[in-house]
PDB file of C-alpha atoms in Angstrom:
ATOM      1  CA  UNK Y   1      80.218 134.707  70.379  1.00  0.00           C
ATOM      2  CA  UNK Y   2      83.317 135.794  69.862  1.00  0.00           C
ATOM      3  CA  UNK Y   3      86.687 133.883  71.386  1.00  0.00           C
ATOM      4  CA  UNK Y   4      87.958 134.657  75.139  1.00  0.00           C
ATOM      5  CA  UNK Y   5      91.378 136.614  74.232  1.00  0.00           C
ATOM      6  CA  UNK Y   6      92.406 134.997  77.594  1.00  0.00           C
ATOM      7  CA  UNK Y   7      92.120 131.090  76.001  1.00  0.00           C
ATOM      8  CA  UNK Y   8      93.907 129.620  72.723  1.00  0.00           C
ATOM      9  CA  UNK Y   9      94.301 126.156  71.617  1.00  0.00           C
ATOM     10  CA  UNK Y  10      96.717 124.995  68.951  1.00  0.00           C
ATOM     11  CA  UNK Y  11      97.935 122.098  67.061  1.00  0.00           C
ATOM     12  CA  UNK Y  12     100.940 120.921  66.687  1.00  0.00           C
ATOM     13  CA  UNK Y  13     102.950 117.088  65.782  1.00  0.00           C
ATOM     14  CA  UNK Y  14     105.271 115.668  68.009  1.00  0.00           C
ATOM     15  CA  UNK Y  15     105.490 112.013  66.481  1.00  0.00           C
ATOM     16  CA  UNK Y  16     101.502 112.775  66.670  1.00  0.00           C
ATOM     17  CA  UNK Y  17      98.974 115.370  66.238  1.00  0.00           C
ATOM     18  CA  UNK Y  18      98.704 117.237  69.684  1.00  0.00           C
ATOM     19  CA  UNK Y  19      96.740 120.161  70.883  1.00  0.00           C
ATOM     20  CA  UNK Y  20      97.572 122.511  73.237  1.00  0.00           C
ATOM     21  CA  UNK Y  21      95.099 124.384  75.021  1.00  0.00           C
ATOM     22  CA  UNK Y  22      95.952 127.587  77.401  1.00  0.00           C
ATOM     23  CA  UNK Y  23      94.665 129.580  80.387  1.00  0.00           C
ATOM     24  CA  UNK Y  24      97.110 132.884  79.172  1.00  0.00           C
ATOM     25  CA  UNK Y  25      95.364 134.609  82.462  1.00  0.00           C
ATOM     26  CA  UNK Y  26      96.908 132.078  84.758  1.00  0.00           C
ATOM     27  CA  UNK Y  27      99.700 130.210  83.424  1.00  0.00           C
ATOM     28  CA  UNK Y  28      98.031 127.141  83.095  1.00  0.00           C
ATOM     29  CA  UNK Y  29      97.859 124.699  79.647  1.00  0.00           C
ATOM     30  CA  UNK Y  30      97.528 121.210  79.137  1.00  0.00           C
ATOM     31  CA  UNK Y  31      98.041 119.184  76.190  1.00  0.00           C
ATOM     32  CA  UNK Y  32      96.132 116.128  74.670  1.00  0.00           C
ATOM     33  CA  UNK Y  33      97.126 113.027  72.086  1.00  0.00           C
ATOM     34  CA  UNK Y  34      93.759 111.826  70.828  1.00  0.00           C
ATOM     35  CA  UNK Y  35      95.452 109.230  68.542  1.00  0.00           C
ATOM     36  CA  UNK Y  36      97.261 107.568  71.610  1.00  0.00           C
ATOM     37  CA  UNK Y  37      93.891 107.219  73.747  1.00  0.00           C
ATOM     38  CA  UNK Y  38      92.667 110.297  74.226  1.00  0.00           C
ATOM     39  CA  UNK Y  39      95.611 111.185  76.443  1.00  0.00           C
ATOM     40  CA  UNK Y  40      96.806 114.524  78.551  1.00  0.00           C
ATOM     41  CA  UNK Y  41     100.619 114.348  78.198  1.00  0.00           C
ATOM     42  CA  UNK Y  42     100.838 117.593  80.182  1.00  0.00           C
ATOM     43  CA  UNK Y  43      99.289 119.675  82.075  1.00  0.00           C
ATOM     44  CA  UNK Y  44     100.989 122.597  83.815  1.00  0.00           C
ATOM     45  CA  UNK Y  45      98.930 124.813  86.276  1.00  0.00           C
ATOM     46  CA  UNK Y  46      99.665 128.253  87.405  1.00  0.00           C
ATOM     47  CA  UNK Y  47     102.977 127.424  85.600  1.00  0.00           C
ATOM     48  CA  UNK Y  48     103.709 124.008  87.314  1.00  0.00           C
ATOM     49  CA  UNK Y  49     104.241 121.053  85.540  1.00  0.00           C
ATOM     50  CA  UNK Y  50     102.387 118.346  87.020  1.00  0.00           C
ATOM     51  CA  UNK Y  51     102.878 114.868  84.839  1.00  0.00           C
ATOM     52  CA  UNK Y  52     105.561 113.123  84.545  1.00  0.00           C
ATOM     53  CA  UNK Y  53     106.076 111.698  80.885  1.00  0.00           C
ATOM     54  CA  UNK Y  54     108.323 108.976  79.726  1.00  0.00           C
ATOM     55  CA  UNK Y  55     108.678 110.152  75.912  1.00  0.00           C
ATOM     56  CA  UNK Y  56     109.798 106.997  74.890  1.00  0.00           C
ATOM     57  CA  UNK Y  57     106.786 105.264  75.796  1.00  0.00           C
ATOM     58  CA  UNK Y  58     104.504 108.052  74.412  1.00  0.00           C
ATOM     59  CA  UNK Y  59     106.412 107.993  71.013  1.00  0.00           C
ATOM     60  CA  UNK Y  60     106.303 103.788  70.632  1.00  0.00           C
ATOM     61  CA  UNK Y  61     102.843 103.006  69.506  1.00  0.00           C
ATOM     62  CA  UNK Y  62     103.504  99.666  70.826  1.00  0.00           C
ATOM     63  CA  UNK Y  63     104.388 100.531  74.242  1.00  0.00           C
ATOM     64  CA  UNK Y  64     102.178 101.210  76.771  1.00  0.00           C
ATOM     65  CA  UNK Y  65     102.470 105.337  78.198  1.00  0.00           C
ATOM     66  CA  UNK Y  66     104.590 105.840  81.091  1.00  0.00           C
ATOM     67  CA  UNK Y  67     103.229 109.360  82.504  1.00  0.00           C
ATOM     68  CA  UNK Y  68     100.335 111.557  81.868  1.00  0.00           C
ATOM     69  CA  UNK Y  69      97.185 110.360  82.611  1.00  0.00           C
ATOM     70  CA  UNK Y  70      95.475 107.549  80.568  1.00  0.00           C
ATOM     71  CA  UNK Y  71      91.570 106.888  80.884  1.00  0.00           C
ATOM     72  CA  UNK Y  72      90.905 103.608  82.085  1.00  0.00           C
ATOM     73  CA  UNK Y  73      87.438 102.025  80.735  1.00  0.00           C
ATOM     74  CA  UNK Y  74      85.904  99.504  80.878  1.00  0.00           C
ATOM     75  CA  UNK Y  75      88.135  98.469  83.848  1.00  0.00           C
ATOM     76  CA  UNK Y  76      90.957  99.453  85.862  1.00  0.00           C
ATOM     77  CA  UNK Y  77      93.349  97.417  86.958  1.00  0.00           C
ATOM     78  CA  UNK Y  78      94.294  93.349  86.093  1.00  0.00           C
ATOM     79  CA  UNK Y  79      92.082  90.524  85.512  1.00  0.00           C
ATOM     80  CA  UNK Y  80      93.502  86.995  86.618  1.00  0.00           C
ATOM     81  CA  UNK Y  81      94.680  85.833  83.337  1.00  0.00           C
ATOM     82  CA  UNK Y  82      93.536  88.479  81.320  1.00  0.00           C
ATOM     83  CA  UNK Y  83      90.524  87.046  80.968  1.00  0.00           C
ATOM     84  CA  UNK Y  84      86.635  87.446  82.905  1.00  0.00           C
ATOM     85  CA  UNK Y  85      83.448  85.552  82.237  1.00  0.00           C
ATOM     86  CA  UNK Y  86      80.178  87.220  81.038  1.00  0.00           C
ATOM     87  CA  UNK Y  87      76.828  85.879  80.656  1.00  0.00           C
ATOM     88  CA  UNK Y  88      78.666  82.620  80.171  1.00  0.00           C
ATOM     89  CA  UNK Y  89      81.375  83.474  77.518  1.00  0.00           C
ATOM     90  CA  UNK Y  90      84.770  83.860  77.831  1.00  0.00           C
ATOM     91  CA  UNK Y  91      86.197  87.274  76.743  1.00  0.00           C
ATOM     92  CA  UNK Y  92      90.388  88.525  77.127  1.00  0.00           C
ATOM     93  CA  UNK Y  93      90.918  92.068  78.032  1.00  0.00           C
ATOM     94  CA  UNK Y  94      94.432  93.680  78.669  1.00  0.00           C
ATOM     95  CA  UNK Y  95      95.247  95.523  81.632  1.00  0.00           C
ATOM     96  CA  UNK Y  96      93.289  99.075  81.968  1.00  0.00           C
ATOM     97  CA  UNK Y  97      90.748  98.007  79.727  1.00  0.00           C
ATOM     98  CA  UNK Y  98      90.382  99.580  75.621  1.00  0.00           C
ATOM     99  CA  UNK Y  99      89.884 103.102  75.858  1.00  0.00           C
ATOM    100  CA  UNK Y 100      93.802 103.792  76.532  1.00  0.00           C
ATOM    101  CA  UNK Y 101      94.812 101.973  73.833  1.00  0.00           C
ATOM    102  CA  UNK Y 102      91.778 103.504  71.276  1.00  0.00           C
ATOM    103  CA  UNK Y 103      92.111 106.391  69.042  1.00  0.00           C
ATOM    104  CA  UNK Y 104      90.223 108.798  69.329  1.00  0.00           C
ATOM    105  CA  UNK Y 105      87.783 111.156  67.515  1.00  0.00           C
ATOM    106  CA  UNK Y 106      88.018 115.154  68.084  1.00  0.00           C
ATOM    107  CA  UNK Y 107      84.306 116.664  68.066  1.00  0.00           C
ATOM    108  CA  UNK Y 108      85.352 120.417  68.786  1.00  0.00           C
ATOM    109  CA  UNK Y 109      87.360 122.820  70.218  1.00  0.00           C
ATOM    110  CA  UNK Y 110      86.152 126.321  72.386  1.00  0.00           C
ATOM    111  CA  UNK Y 111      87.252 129.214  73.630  1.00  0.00           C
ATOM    112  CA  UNK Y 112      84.858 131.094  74.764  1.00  0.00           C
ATOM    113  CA  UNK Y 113      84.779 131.091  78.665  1.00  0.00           C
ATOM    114  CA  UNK Y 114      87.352 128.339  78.971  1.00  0.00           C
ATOM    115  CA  UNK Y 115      89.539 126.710  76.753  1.00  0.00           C
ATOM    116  CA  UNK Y 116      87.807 122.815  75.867  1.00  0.00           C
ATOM    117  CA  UNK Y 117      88.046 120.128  73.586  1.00  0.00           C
ATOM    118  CA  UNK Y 118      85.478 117.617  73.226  1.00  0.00           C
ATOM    119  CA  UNK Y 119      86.792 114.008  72.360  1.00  0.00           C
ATOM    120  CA  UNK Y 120      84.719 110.668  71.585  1.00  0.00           C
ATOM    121  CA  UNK Y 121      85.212 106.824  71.730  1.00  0.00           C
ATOM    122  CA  UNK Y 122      83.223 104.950  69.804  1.00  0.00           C
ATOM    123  CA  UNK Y 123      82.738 101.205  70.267  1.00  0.00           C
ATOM    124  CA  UNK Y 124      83.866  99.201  67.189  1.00  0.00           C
ATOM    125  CA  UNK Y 125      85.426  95.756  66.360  1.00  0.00           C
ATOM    126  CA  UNK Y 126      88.057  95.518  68.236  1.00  0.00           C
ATOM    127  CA  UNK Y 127      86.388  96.775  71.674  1.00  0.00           C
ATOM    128  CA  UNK Y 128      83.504  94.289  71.193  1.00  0.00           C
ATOM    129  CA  UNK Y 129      86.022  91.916  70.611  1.00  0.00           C
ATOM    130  CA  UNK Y 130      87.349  92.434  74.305  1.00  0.00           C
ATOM    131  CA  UNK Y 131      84.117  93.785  75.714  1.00  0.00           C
ATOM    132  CA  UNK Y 132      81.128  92.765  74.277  1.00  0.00           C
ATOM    133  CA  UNK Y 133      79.023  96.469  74.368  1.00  0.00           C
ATOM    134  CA  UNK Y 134      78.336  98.851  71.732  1.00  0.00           C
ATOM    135  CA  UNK Y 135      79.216 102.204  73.726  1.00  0.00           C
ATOM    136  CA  UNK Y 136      80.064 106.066  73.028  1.00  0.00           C
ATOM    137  CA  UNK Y 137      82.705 108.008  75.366  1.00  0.00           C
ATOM    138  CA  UNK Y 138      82.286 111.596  75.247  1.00  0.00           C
ATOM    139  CA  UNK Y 139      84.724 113.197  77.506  1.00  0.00           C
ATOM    140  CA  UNK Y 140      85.702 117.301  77.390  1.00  0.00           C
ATOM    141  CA  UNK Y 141      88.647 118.755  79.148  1.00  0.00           C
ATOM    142  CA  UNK Y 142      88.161 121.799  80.129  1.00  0.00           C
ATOM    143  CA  UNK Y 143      90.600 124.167  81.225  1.00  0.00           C
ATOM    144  CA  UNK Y 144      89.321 127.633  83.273  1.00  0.00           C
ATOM    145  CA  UNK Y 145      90.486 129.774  86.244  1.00  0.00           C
ATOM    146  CA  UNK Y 146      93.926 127.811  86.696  1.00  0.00           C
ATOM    147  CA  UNK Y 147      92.143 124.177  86.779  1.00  0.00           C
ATOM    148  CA  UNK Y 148      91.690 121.469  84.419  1.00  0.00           C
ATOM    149  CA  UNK Y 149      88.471 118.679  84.392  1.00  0.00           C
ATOM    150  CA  UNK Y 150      87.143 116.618  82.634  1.00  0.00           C
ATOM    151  CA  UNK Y 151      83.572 115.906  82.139  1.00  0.00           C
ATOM    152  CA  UNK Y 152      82.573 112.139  81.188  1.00  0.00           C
ATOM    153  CA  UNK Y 153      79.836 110.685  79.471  1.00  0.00           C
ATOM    154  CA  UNK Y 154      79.361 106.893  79.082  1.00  0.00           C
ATOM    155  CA  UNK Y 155      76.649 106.008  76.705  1.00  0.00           C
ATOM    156  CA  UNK Y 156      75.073 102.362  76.507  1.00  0.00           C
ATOM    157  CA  UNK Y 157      74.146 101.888  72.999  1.00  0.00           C
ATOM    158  CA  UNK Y 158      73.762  98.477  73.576  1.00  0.00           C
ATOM    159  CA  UNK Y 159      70.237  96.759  74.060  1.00  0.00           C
ATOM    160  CA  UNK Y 160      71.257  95.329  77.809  1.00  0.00           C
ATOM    161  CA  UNK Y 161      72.746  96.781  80.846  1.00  0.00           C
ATOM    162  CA  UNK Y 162      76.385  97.808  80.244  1.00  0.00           C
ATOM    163  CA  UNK Y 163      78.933  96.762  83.105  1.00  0.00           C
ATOM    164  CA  UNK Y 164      81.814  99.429  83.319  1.00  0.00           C
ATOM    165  CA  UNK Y 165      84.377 100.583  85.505  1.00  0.00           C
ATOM    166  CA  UNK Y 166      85.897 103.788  85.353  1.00  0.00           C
ATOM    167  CA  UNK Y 167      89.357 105.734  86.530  1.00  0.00           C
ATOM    168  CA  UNK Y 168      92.191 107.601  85.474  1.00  0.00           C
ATOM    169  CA  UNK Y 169      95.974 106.903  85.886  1.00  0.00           C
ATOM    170  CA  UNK Y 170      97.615 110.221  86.387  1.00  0.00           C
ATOM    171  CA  UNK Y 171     101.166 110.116  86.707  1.00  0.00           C
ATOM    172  CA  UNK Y 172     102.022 113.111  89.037  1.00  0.00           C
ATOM    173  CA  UNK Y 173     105.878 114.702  89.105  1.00  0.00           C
ATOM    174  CA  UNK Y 174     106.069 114.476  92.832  1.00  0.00           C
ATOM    175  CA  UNK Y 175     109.790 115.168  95.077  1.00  0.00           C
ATOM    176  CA  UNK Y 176     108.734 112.275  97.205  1.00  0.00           C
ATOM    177  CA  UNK Y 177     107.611 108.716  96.708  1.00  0.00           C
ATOM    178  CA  UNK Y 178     106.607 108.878 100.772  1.00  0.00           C
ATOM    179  CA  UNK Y 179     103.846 111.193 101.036  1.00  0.00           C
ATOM    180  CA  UNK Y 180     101.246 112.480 103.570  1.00  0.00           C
ATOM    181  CA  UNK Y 181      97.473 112.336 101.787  1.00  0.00           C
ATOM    182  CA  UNK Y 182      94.746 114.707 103.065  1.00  0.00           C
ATOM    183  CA  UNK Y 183      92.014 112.077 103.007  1.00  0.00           C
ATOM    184  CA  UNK Y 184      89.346 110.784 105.171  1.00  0.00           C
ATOM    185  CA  UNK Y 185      90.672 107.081 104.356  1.00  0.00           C
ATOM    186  CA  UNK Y 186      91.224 105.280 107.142  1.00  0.00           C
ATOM    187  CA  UNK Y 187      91.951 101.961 105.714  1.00  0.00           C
ATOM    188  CA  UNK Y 188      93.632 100.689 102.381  1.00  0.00           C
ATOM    189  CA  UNK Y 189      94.514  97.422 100.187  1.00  0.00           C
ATOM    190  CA  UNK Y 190      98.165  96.736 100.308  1.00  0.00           C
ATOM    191  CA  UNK Y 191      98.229  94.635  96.925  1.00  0.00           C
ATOM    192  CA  UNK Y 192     101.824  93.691  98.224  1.00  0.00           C
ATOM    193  CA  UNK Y 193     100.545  91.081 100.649  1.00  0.00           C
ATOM    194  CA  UNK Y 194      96.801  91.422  99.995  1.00  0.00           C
ATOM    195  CA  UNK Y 195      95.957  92.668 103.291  1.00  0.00           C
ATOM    196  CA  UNK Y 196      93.878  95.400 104.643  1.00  0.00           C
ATOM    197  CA  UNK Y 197      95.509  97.820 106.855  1.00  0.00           C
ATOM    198  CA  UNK Y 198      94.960 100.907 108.491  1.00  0.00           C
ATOM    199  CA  UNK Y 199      95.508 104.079 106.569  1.00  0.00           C
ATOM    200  CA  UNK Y 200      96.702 107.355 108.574  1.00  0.00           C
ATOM    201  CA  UNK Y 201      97.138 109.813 105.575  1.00  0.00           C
ATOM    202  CA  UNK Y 202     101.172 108.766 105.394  1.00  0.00           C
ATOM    203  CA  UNK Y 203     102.111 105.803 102.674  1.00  0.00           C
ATOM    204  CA  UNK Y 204     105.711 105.486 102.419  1.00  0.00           C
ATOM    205  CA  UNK Y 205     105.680 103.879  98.343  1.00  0.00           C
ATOM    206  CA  UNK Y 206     109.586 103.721  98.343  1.00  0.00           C
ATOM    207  CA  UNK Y 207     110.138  99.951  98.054  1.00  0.00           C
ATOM    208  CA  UNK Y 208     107.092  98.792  97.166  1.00  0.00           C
ATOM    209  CA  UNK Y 209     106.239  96.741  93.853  1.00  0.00           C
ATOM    210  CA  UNK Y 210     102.757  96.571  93.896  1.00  0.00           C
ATOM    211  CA  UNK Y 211     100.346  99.350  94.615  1.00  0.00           C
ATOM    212  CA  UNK Y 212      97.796  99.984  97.350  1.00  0.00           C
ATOM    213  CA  UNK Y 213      94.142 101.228  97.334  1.00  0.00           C
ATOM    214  CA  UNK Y 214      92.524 103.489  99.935  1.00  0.00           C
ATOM    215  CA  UNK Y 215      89.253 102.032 100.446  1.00  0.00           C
ATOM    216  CA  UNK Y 216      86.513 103.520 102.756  1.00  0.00           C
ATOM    217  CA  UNK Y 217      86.831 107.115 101.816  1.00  0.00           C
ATOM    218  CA  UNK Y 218      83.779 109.107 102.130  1.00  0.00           C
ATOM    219  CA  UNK Y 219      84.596 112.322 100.616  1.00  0.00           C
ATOM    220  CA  UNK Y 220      85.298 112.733  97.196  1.00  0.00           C
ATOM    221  CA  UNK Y 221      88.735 114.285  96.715  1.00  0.00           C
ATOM    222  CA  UNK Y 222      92.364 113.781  97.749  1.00  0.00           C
ATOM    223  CA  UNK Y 223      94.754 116.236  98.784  1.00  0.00           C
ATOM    224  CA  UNK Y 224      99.036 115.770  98.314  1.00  0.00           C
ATOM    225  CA  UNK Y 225     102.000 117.813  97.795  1.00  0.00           C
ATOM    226  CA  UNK Y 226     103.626 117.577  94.360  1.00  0.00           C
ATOM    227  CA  UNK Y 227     106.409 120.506  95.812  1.00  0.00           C
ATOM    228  CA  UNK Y 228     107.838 121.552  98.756  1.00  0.00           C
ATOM    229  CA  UNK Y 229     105.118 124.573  98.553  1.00  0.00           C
ATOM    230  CA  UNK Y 230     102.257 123.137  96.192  1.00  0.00           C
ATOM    231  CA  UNK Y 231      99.811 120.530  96.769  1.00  0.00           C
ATOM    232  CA  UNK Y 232      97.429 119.215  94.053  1.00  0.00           C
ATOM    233  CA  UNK Y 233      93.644 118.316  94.774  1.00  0.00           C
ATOM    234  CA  UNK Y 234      91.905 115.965  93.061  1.00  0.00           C
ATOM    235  CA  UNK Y 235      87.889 116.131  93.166  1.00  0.00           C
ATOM    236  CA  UNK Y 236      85.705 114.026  91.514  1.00  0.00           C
ATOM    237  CA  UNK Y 237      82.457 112.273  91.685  1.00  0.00           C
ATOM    238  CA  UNK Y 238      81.474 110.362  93.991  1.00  0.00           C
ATOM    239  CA  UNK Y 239      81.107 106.539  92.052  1.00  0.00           C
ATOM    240  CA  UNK Y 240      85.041 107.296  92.509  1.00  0.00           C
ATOM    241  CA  UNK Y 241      84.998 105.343  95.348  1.00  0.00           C
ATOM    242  CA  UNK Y 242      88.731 104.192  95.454  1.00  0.00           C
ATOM    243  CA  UNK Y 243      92.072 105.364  94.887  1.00  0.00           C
ATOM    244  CA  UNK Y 244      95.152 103.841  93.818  1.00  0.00           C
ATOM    245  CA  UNK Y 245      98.429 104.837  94.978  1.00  0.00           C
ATOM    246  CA  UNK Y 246     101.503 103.608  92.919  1.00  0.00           C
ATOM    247  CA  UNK Y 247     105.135 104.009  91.837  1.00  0.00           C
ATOM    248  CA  UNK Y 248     107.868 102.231  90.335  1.00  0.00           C
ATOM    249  CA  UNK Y 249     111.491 102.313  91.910  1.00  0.00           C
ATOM    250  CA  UNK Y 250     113.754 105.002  89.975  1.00  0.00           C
ATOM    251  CA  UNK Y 251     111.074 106.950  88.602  1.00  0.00           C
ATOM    252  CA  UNK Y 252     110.320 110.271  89.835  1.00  0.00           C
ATOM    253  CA  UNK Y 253     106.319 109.980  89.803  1.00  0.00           C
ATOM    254  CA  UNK Y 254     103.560 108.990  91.817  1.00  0.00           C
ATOM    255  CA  UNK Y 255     100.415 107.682  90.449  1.00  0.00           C
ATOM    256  CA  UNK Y 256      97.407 108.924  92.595  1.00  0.00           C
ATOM    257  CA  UNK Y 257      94.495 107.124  90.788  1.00  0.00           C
ATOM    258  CA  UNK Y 258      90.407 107.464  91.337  1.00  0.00           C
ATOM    259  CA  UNK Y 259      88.620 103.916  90.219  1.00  0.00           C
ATOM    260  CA  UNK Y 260      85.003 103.424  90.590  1.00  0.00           C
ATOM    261  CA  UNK Y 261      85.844  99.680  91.539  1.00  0.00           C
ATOM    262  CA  UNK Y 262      89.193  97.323  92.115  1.00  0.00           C
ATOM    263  CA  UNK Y 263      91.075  95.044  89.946  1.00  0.00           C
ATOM    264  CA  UNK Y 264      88.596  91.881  89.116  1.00  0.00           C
ATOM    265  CA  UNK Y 265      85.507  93.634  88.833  1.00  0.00           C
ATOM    266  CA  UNK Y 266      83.899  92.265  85.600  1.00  0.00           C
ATOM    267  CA  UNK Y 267      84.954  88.646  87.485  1.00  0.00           C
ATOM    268  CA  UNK Y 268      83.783  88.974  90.873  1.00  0.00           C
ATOM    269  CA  UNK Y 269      81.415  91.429  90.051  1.00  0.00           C
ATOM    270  CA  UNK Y 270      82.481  93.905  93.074  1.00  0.00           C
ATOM    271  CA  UNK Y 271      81.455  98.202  92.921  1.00  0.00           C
ATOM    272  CA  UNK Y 272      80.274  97.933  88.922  1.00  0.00           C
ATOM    273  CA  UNK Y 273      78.772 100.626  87.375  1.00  0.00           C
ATOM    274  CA  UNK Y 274      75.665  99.593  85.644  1.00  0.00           C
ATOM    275  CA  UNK Y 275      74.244 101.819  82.519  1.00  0.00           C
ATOM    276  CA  UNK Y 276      70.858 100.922  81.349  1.00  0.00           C
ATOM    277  CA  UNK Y 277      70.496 100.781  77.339  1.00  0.00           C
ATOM    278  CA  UNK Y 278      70.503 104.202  76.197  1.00  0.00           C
ATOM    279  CA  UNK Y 279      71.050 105.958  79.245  1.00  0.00           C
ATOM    280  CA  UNK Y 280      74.383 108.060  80.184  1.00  0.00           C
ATOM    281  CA  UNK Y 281      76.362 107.847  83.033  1.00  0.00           C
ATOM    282  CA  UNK Y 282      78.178 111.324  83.989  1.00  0.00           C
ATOM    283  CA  UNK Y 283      81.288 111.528  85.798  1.00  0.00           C
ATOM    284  CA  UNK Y 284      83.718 114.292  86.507  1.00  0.00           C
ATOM    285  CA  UNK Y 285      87.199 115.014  87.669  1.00  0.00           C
ATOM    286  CA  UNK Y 286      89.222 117.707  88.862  1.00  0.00           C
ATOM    287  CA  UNK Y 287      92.637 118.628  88.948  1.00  0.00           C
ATOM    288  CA  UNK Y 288      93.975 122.366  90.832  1.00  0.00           C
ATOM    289  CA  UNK Y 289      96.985 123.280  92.487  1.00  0.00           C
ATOM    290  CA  UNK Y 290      96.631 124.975  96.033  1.00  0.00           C
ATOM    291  CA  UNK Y 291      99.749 127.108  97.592  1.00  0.00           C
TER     292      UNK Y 291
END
């Protein structure tokens, strides 16, 4: 089949090997670091920029990225001491989990009826070291009609159930820190003081250090302006049963982030995902602009 004229991707180094991959029809590209975990550094749709990227970070292999949006896996979030307890052993995990900090592998490129790369995770020595299951992440961002997603598979290739949590940590390029969230949240975890509170749709994140969570929503996408006269939507599946909301003073970003479960979930067990051996768990999210 021959190539969509309206889809390219490239490649290109920028203190890495990057590829760009375009939606000429709609003014829409995105572009990917598989060496620095598999991560989007940018994504503009229908010619709007909507990451925020500290370069800095993105250029230090030692530092962990400020902006785009890193894949969290096999957690999201802290554990007390950087450490969790599994079938009586002792294991140390850094924040986020290993995937963000993983290269990883390209398996193809398309541009047929959409403009998609396919990259993979493989488990190896240093992830068992952290988290003792032999696993395969397939994920392919796909970018068609002025909208990028990103199809996940998480394979158990272990011989036992796998235990995983999954999210992203998009850093969006928002005006305002204090936004109103289209949302049927009606509560949330202020991390702050570590108490549950109702949620209204408005989170003023000015001035606060820690994040908060919105925690009973039922339907599976989030709606906020990154402009005066654009929102974004996020849609994804519904194991996404939480969002993060975060910031740091200074910065102008606003991290709106779907987890499948809350800090401390390989300790207290809380919202896992199970994956039987050799079974695949698929997951999706969804980025468009509206306005």
């Amino acid at each position: 089949m021959a190539a969509n004229a309206n889809y390219e991707v490239r490649t290109y180094s920028d203190g890495y090997p990057l590829y760009e991959l375009k939606d000429l029809g709609t003014n829409s590209s995105f572009v990917i670091c598989p060496e620095r975990g598999g991560i989007v550094i940018s994504c503009r749709l229908r010619g709007q920029e909507l990451f925020y990227l500290d370069r800095d970070t993105f250029l230090n292999p030692q530092a962990n990225i400020r902006g785009g949006n890193p894949v969290l896996f096999p957690i999201c979030g802290q554990l007390v001491n950087g450490q969790y307890e599994w079938n009586g052993r002792t294991y140390r995990m850094n924040n986020h989990g290993v995937a963000r900090t993983s290269p990883w592998e390209v398996l193809n490129t398309d541009t047929d009826d959409s403009a998609s790369i396919t990259l993979a995770l493989q488990s190896n020595e240093e992830t068992l070291a952290a988290f003792p299951f032999k696993f395969e992440l397939r994920f392919t961002y796909r970018l068609k009609d002025g909208a990028l997603s990103i199809e996940q598979q998480y394979i158990n290739k272990s011989q036992e159930d796998m235990p995983m949590v999954a999210g992203f940590h998009p850093y969006f390029a928002t005006e305002s820190k204090n936004l109103n969230y289209r949302t049927d949240a009606t509560r949330l975890l202020d991390y702050n003081d570590k108490s549950e509170k109702a949620f209204d749709g408005y989170l003023q994140l000015e001035g606060m250090a820690e994040s908060a969570a919105l925690l009973d929503a039922k339907k599976p996408e989030i709606v906020f302006p990154l402009s005066q006269d654009r929102n974004i939507r996020l849609s994804y599946s519904e194991q996404f049963r939480y969002v993060v909301l975060w910031t740091v003073e200074d910065k102008p970003f606003v991290c709106v982030e779907p987890w499948t479960a809350l800090n401390e979930a390989l300790n207290d067990k809380k919202g896992l995902l199970m994956v039987a051996p050799g079974e695949t768990l698929n997951l999706e999210l969804n980025f468009a602009l509206e306005g």
